[in-house]
Coordinates of C-alpha atoms and ligand atoms in Angstrom, one line a residue:
X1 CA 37.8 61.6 35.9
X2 CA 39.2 62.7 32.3
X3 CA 42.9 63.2 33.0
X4 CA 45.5 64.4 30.2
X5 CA 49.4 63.8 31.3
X6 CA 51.5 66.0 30.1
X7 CA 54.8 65.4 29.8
X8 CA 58.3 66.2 27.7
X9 CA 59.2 62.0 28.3
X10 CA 57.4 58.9 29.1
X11 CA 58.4 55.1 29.0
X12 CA 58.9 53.4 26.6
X13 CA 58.7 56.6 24.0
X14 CA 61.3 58.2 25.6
X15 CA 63.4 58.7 28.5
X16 CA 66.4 61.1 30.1
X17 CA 65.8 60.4 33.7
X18 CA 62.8 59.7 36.2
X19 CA 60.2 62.2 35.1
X20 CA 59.5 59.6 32.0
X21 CA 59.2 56.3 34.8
X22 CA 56.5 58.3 36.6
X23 CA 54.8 59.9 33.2
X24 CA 54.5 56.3 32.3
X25 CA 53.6 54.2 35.1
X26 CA 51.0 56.8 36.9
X27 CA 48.4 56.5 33.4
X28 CA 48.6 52.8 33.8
X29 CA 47.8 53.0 37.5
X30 CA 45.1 55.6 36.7
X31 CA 43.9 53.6 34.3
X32 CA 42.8 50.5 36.6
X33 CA 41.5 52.8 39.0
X34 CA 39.2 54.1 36.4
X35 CA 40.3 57.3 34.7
X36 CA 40.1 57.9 31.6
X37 CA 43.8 59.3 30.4
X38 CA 45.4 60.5 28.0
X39 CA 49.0 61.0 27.1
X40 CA 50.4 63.9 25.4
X41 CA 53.8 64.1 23.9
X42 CA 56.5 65.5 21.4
X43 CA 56.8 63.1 18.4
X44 CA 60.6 62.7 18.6
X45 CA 63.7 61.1 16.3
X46 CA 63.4 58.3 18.7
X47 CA 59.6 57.6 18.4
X48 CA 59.3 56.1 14.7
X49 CA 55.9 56.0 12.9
X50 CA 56.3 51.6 13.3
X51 CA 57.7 51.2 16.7
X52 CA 54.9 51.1 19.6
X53 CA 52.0 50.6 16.7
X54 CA 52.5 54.2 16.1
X55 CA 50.1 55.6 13.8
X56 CA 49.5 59.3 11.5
X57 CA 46.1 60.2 13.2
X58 CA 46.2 63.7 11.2
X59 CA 48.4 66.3 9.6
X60 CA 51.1 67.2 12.5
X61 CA 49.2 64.4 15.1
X62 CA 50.4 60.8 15.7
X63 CA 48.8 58.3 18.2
X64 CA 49.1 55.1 19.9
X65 CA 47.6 53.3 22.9
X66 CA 49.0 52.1 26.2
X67 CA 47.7 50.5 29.2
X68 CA 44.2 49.0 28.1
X69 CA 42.6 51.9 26.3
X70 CA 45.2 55.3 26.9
X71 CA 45.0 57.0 23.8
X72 CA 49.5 58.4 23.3
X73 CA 49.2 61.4 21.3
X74 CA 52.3 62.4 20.0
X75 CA 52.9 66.3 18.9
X76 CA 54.8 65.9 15.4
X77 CA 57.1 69.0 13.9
X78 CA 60.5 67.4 12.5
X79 CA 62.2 70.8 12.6
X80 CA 61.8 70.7 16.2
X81 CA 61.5 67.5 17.4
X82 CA 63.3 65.1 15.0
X83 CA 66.8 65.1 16.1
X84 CA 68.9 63.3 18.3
X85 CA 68.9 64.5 21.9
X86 CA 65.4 65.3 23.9
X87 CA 66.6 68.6 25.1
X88 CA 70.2 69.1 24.0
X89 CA 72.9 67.4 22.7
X90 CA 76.9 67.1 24.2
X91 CA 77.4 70.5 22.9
X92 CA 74.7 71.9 25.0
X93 CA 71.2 72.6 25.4
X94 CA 69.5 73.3 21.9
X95 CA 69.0 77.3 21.4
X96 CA 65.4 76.5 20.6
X97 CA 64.1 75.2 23.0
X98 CA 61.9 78.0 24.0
X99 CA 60.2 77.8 21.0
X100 CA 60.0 73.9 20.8
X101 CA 57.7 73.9 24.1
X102 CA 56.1 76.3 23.3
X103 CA 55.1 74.6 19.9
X104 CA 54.3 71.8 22.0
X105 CA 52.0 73.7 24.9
X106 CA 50.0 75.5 21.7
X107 CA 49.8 72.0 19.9
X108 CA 48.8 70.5 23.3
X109 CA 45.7 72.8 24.0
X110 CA 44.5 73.0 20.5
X111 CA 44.5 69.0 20.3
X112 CA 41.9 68.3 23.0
X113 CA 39.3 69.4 21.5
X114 CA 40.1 68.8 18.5
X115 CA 39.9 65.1 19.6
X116 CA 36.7 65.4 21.9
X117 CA 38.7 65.1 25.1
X118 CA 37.4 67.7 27.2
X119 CA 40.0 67.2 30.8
X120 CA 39.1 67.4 34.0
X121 CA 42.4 67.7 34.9
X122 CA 45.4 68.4 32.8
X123 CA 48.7 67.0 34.5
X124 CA 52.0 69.0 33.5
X125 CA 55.4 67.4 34.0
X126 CA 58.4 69.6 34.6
X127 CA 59.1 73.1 32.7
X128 CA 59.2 71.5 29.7
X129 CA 55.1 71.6 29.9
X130 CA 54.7 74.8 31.9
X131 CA 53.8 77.1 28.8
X132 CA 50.4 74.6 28.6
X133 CA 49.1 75.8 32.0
X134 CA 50.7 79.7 31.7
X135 CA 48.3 79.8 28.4
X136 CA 45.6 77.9 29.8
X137 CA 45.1 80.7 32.2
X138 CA 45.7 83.9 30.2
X139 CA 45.4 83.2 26.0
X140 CA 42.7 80.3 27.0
X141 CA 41.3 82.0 29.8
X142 CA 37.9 82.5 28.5
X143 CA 37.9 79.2 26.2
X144 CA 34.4 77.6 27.1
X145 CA 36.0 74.3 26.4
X146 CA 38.7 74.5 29.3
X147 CA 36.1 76.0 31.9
X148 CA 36.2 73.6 34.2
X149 CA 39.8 72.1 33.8
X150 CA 42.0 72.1 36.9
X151 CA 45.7 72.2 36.5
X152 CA 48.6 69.9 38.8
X153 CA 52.0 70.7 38.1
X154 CA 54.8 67.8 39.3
X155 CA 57.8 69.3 39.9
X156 CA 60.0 66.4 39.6
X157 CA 63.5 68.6 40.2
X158 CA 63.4 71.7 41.1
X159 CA 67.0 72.6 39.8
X160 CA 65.8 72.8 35.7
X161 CA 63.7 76.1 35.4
X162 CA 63.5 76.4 31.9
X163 CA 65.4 79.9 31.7
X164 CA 65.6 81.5 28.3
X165 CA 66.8 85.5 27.6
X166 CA 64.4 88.3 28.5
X167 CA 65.0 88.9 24.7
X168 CA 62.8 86.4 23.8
X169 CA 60.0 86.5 25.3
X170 CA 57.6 88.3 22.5
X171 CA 58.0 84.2 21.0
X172 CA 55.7 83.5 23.5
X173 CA 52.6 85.3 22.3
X174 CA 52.4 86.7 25.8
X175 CA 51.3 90.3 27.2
X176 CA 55.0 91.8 28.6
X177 CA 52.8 92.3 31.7
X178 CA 53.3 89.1 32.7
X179 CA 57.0 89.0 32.6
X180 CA 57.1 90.6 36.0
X181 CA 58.4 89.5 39.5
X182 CA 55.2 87.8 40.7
X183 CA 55.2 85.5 37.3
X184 CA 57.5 85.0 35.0
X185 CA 60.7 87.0 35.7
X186 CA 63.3 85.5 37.0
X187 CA 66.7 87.9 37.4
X188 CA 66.2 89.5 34.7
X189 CA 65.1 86.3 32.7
X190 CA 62.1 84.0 31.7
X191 CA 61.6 81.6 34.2
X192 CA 59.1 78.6 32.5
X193 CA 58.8 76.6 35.8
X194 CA 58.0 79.8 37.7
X195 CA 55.1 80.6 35.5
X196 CA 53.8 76.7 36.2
X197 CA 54.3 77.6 39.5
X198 CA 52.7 80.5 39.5
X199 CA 49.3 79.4 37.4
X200 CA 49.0 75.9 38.3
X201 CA 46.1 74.7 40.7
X202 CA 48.5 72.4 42.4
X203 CA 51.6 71.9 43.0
X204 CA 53.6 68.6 43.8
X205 CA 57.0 67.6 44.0
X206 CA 58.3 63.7 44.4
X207 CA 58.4 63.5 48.2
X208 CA 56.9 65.1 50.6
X209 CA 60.1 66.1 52.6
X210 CA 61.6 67.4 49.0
X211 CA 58.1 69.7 48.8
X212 CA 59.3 71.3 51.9
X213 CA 63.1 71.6 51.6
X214 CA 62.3 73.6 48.2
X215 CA 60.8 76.6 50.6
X216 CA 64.1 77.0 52.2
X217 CA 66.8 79.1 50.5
X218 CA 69.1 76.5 50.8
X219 CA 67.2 73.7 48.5
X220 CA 64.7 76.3 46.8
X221 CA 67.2 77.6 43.5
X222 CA 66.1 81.0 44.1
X223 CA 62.1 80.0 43.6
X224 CA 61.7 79.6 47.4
X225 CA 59.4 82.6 47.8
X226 CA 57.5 82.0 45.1
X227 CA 56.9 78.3 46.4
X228 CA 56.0 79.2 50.3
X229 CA 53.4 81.7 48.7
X230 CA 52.1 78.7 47.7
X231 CA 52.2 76.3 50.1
X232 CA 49.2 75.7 51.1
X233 CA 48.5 74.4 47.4
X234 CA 51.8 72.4 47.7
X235 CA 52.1 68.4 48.5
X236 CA 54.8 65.5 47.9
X237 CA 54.3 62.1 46.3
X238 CA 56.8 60.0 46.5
X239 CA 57.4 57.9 43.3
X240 CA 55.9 54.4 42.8
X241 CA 58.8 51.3 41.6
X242 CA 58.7 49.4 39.0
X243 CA 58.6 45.9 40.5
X244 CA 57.8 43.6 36.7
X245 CA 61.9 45.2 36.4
X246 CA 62.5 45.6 40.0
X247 CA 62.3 42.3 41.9
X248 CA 65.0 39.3 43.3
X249 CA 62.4 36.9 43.0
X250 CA 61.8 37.5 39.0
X251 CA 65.0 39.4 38.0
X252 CA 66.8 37.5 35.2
X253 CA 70.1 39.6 35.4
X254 CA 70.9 37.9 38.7
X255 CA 72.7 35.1 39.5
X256 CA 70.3 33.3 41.6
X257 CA 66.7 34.5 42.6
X258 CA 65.5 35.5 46.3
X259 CA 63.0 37.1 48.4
X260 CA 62.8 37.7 52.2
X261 CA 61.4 34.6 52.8
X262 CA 63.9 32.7 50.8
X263 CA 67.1 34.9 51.7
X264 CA 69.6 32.4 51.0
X265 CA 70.4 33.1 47.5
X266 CA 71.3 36.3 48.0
X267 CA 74.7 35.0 49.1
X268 CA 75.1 33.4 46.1
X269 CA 74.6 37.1 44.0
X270 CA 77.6 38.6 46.3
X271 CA 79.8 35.7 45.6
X272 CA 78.9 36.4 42.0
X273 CA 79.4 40.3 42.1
X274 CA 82.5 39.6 44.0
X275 CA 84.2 37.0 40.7
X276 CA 82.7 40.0 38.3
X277 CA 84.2 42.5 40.1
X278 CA 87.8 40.7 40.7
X279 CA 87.4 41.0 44.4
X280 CA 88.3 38.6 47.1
X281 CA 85.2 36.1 47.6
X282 CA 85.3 37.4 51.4
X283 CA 82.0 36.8 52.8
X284 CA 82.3 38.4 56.7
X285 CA 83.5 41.2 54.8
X286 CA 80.5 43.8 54.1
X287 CA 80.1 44.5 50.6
X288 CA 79.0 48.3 49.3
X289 CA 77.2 49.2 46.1
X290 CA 76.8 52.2 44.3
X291 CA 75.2 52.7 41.2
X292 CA 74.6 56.2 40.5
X293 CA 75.5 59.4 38.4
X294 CA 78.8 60.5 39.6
X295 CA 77.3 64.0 40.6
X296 CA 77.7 66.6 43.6
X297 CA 74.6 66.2 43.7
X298 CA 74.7 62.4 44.2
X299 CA 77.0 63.1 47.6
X300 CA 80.2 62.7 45.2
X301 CA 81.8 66.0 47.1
X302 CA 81.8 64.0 50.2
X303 CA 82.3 61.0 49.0
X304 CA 86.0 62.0 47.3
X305 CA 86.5 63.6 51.0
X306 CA 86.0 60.4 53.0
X307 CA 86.8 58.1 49.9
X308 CA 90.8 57.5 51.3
X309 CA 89.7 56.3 54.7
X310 CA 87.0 54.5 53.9
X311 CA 88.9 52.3 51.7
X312 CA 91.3 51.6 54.6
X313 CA 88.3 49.9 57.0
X314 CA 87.8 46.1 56.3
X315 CA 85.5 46.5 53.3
X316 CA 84.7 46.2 49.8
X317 CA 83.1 48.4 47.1
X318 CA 81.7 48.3 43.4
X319 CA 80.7 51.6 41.9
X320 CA 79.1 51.5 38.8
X321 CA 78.4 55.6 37.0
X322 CA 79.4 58.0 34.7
X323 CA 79.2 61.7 35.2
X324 CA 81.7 64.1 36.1
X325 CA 85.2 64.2 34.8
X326 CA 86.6 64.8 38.0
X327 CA 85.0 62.3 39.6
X328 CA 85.8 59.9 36.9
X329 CA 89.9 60.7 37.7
X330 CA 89.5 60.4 41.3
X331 CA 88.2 57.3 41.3
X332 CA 90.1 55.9 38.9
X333 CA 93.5 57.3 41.0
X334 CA 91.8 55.3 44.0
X335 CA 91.5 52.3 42.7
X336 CA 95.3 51.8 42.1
X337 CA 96.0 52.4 45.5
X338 CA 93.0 50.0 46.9
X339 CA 92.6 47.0 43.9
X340 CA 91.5 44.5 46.2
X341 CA 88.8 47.3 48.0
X342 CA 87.8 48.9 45.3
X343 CA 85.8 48.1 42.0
X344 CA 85.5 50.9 39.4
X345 CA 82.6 50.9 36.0
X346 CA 82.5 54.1 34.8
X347 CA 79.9 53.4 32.2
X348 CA 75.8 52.3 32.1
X349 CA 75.0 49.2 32.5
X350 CA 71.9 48.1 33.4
X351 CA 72.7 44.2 34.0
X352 CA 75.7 45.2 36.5
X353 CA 72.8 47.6 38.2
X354 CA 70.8 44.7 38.6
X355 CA 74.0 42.5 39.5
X356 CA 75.2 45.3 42.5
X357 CA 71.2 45.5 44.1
X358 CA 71.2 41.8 44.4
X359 CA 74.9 41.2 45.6
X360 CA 75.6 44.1 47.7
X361 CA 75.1 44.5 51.1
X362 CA 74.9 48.1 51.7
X363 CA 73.7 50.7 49.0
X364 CA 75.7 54.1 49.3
X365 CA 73.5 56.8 48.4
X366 CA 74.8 60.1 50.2
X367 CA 73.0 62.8 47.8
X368 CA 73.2 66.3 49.1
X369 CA 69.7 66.8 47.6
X370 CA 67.3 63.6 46.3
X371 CA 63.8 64.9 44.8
X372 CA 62.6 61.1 45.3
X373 CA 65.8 58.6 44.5
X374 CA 64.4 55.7 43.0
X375 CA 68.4 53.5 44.0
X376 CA 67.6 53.4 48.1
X377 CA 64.0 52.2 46.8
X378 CA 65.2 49.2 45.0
X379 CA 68.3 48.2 46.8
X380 CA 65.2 47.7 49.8
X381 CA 63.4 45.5 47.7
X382 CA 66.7 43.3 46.8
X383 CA 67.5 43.3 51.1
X384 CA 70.5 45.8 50.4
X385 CA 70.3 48.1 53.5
X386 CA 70.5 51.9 52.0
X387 CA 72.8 54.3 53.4
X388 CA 71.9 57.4 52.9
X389 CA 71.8 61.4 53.8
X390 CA 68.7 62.4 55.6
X391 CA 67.2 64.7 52.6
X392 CA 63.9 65.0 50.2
X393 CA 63.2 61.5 49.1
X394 CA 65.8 59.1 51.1
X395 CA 64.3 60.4 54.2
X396 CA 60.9 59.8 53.5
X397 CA 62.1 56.1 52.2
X398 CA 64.7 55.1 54.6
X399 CA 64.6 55.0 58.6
X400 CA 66.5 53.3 61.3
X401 CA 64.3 50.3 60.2
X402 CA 65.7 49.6 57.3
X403 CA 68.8 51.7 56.8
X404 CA 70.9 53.8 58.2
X405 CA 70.9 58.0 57.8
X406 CA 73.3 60.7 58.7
X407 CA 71.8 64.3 59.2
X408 CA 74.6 66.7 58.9
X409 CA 76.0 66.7 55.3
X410 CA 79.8 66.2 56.4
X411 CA 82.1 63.5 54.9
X412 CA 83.2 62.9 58.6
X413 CA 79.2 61.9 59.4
X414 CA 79.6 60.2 56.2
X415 CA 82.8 58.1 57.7
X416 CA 80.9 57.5 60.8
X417 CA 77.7 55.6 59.4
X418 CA 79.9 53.9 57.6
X419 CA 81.4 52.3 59.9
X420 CA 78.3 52.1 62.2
X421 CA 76.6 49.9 59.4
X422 CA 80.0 47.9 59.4
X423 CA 79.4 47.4 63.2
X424 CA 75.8 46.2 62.2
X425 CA 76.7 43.9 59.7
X426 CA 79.2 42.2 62.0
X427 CA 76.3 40.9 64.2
X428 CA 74.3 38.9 62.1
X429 CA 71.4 38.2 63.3
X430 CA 70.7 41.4 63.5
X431 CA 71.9 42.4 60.0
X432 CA 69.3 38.9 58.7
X433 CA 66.3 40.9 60.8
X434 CA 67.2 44.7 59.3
X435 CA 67.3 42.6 55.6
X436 CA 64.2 41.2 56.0
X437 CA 62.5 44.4 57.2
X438 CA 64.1 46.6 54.4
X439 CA 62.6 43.4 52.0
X440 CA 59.0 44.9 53.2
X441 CA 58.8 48.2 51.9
X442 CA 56.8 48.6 49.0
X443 CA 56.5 51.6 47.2
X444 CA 53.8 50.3 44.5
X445 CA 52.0 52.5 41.4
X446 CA 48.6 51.2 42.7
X447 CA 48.7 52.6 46.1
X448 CA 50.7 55.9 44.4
X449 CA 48.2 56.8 41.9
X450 CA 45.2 56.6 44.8
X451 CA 47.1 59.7 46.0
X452 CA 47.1 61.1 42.5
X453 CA 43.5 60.8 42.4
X454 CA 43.2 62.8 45.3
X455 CA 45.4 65.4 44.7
X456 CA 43.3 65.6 41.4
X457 CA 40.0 66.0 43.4
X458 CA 41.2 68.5 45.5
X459 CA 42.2 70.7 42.7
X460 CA 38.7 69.8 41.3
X461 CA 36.9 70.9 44.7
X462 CA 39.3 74.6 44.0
X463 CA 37.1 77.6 43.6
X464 CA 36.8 78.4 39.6
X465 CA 38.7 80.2 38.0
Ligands
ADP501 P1 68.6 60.3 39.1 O1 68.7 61.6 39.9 O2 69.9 60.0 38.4 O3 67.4 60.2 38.3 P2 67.5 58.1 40.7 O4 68.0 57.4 41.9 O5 66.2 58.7 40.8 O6 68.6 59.2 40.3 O7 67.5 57.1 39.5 C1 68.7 56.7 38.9 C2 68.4 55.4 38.2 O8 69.3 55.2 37.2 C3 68.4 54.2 39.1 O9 67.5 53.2 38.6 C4 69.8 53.7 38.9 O10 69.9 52.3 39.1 C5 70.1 54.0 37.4 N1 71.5 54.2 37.1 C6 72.2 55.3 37.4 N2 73.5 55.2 36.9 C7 73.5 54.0 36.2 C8 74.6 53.3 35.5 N3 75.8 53.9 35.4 N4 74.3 52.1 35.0 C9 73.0 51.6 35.2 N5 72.0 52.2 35.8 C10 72.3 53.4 36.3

């Protein structure tokens, strides 16, 4: 199958957040299963002409190649794409950005051909890439070259729409009959994602429990109707792990390698996180681990609530993150009533990541909403048992197997599996069989992008359009 990924970020060109891991792993996986890919991209600041064996390809075009043969097209406009941030910088989101993607989505369509790749399948990322499926369907509709390309759309958080003012929607080349409930209105504004939504074959979001949450008013951001009208055309994937970064047995940021059948050195990674961390070298003494945006999102709310009492049980706990001020002072007020409990990095650092999988014995993860989560995933392959709230992702990845859940979104449930997982952890034999069953998950591309390729042939098998 000829596939084109579409996407605003991929690793290694460029990367905000976990939309670029999945844009870059799922070509490579496609790739040894057969596919012929493509990758298709904003040239940006970041993405210089001699980095990655970047080359001019033509006026406005630059290309590379990844994986074995992936032909990396980048879209080049420096008034658009050459500044600092992707999307936005601290001030806020750039005022552009309507027309940006939209220069993008044009550029996009009118480069396939251009290059004799005629898809089978072109696979948009996010709302970023919307506009290339809204067109495909109405300016493209009856382009002989796109007549028998199917459309996936990932939705890989449903919380960024894409809204820009009503006012300007005549950029977009569009008829006004489209800005209307059933497409691209959204309150009064222009909803990107909605239109994806709306005019792509598929539909998937990053875990299957996510792709049903987002039907329900209370996960759906207002797009919940929209989505169950669709639900027949809508699945979840959850997202593959990089195990070359992600693995005790390789990982050169830890103090001493492991794997679950050579457990032992993980002892030696606590007693190390433990000296980093200025914390007693207690070994009975469970050790948590959080490394994580400090976000609402992210469970902070209920965190902060239950944060007091559970740095009174018999425990310690490293969080590494930055996000929210307020988070940031609570914390920081904590720790200078709990020193010896508490640990506090309120920056990103991706060695001390690697240092709290490997040395920690439980992974805190309480989000109040987790598209896929990609921290419960590797803390499992490093034989940290994840604690987390039953939602989207963590509760398609974690089970009474190999972590421990909580169902109602409270931070007394919170305080409660807390200390249940103390309890565990106090009986070790059983704590050394729940390691070595979370040390068994594996959430690999290869098996990942098979589901791709399905999802790919079902929109295939769709009816024309
Ligand atoms: P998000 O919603 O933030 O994308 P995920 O769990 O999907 O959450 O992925 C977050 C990734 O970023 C994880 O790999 C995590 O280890 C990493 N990360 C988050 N905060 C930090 C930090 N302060 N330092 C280092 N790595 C971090």
């Amino acid at each position: 199958m000829k596939i084109a990924i579409c996407a605003s970020e991929v690793v290694p060109y460029a990367k905000t957040g976990g939309l670029a891991d999945v844009a870059g792993a799922l070509p490579l996986a496609l790739e040894e299963l057969g596919h012929e890919v493509v990758i298709i991209m904003p040239k940006y600041k970041s993405i210089a002409a001699s980095e990655f064996g970047v080359k001019k390809l033509k006026e406005g075009v630059f290309g590379t190649v990844a994986g074995r043969d992936i032909k990396v097209y980048f879209i080049e406009n420096d008034a658009y794409f050459k500044r600092d941030g992707l999307y936005g910088e601290k001030t806020g989101d750039y005022k552009d950005n309507l027309e940006r993607f939209k220069f993008y989505s044009k550029a996009t369509l009118e480069l396939m051909p251009q290059v004799g790749f005629k898809p089978d399948i072109i696979h948009i990322h996010d709302w970023q890439a919307a506009l290339i499926v809204i067109y495909l369907k109405t300016l493209y509709q009856n382009n002989p070259f796109y007549k028998n390309t199917k459309t996936l759309l990932t939705i890989h958080n449903l919380a960024y729409q894409g809204l820009f003012p009503k006012e300007e929607f005549p950029k977009l080349g569009l008829d006004w009959s489209l800005f209307d409930m059933e497409r691209l209105e959204f309150y009064g504004k222009i909803n990107l994602l909605k239109g994806g939504i709306v005019f792509s074959d598929l539909i998937n979001t990053v875990s299957s429990t996510y792709s049903k949450e987002i039907q329900t008013k209370e996960f759906g951001c207002g797009l919940e109707g929209i989505l169950g009208k669709r639900k027949n055309d809508l699945s979840g994937i959850i997202n593959g792990l990089d195990y070359s970064i992600w693995d005790p047995q390789a990982d050169k940021f830890i103090a001493k390698n492991f794997s679950a059948t050579d457990i032992e050195g993980k002892h030696k990674n606590k007693e190390d996180l433990q000296k980093i961390c200025s914390l007693p070298p207690k070994k009975g003494v469970p050790l948590f681990g959080i490394v994580s945006r400090l976000a609402e999102q992210k469970g902070f709310d209920i965190l902060a609530g239950a944060i007091e009492k559970i740095c009174s049980l018999d425990l310690q706990l490293v969080i590494l993150g930055t996000g929210d001020l307020k988070y940031h002072v609570l914390l920081e007020g904590i720790v200078k009533k709990y020193p010896k409990v508490i640990s506090l990095h309120l920056k990103f650092d991706d060695t001390l990541a690697h240092k709290i999988y490997a040395g920690s014995d439980i992974f805190l993860m309480p989000s109040k909403y987790e598209p896929c989560g990609l921290g419960q995933m590797i803390s499992l392959k490093y034989g940290t048992i994840p604690l987390v709230f039953e939602t989207g992702g963590l509760a398609d990845t974690v089970n009474s197997d190999n972590g421990f859940l909580f169902d109602s979104y409270t931070k007394e449930e919170l305080l409660k599996t807390v200390k249940k997982s103390m309890q565990v952890f106090s009986a070790q034999k059983k704590w050394q069989k729940l390691m070595q069953s979370a040390m068994r998950y594996n959430f690999s591309w290869q098996e990942l992008a098979k589901k791709y390729a399905q999802l790919y042939e079902k929109a295939q098998a769709k009816a024309k359009r």
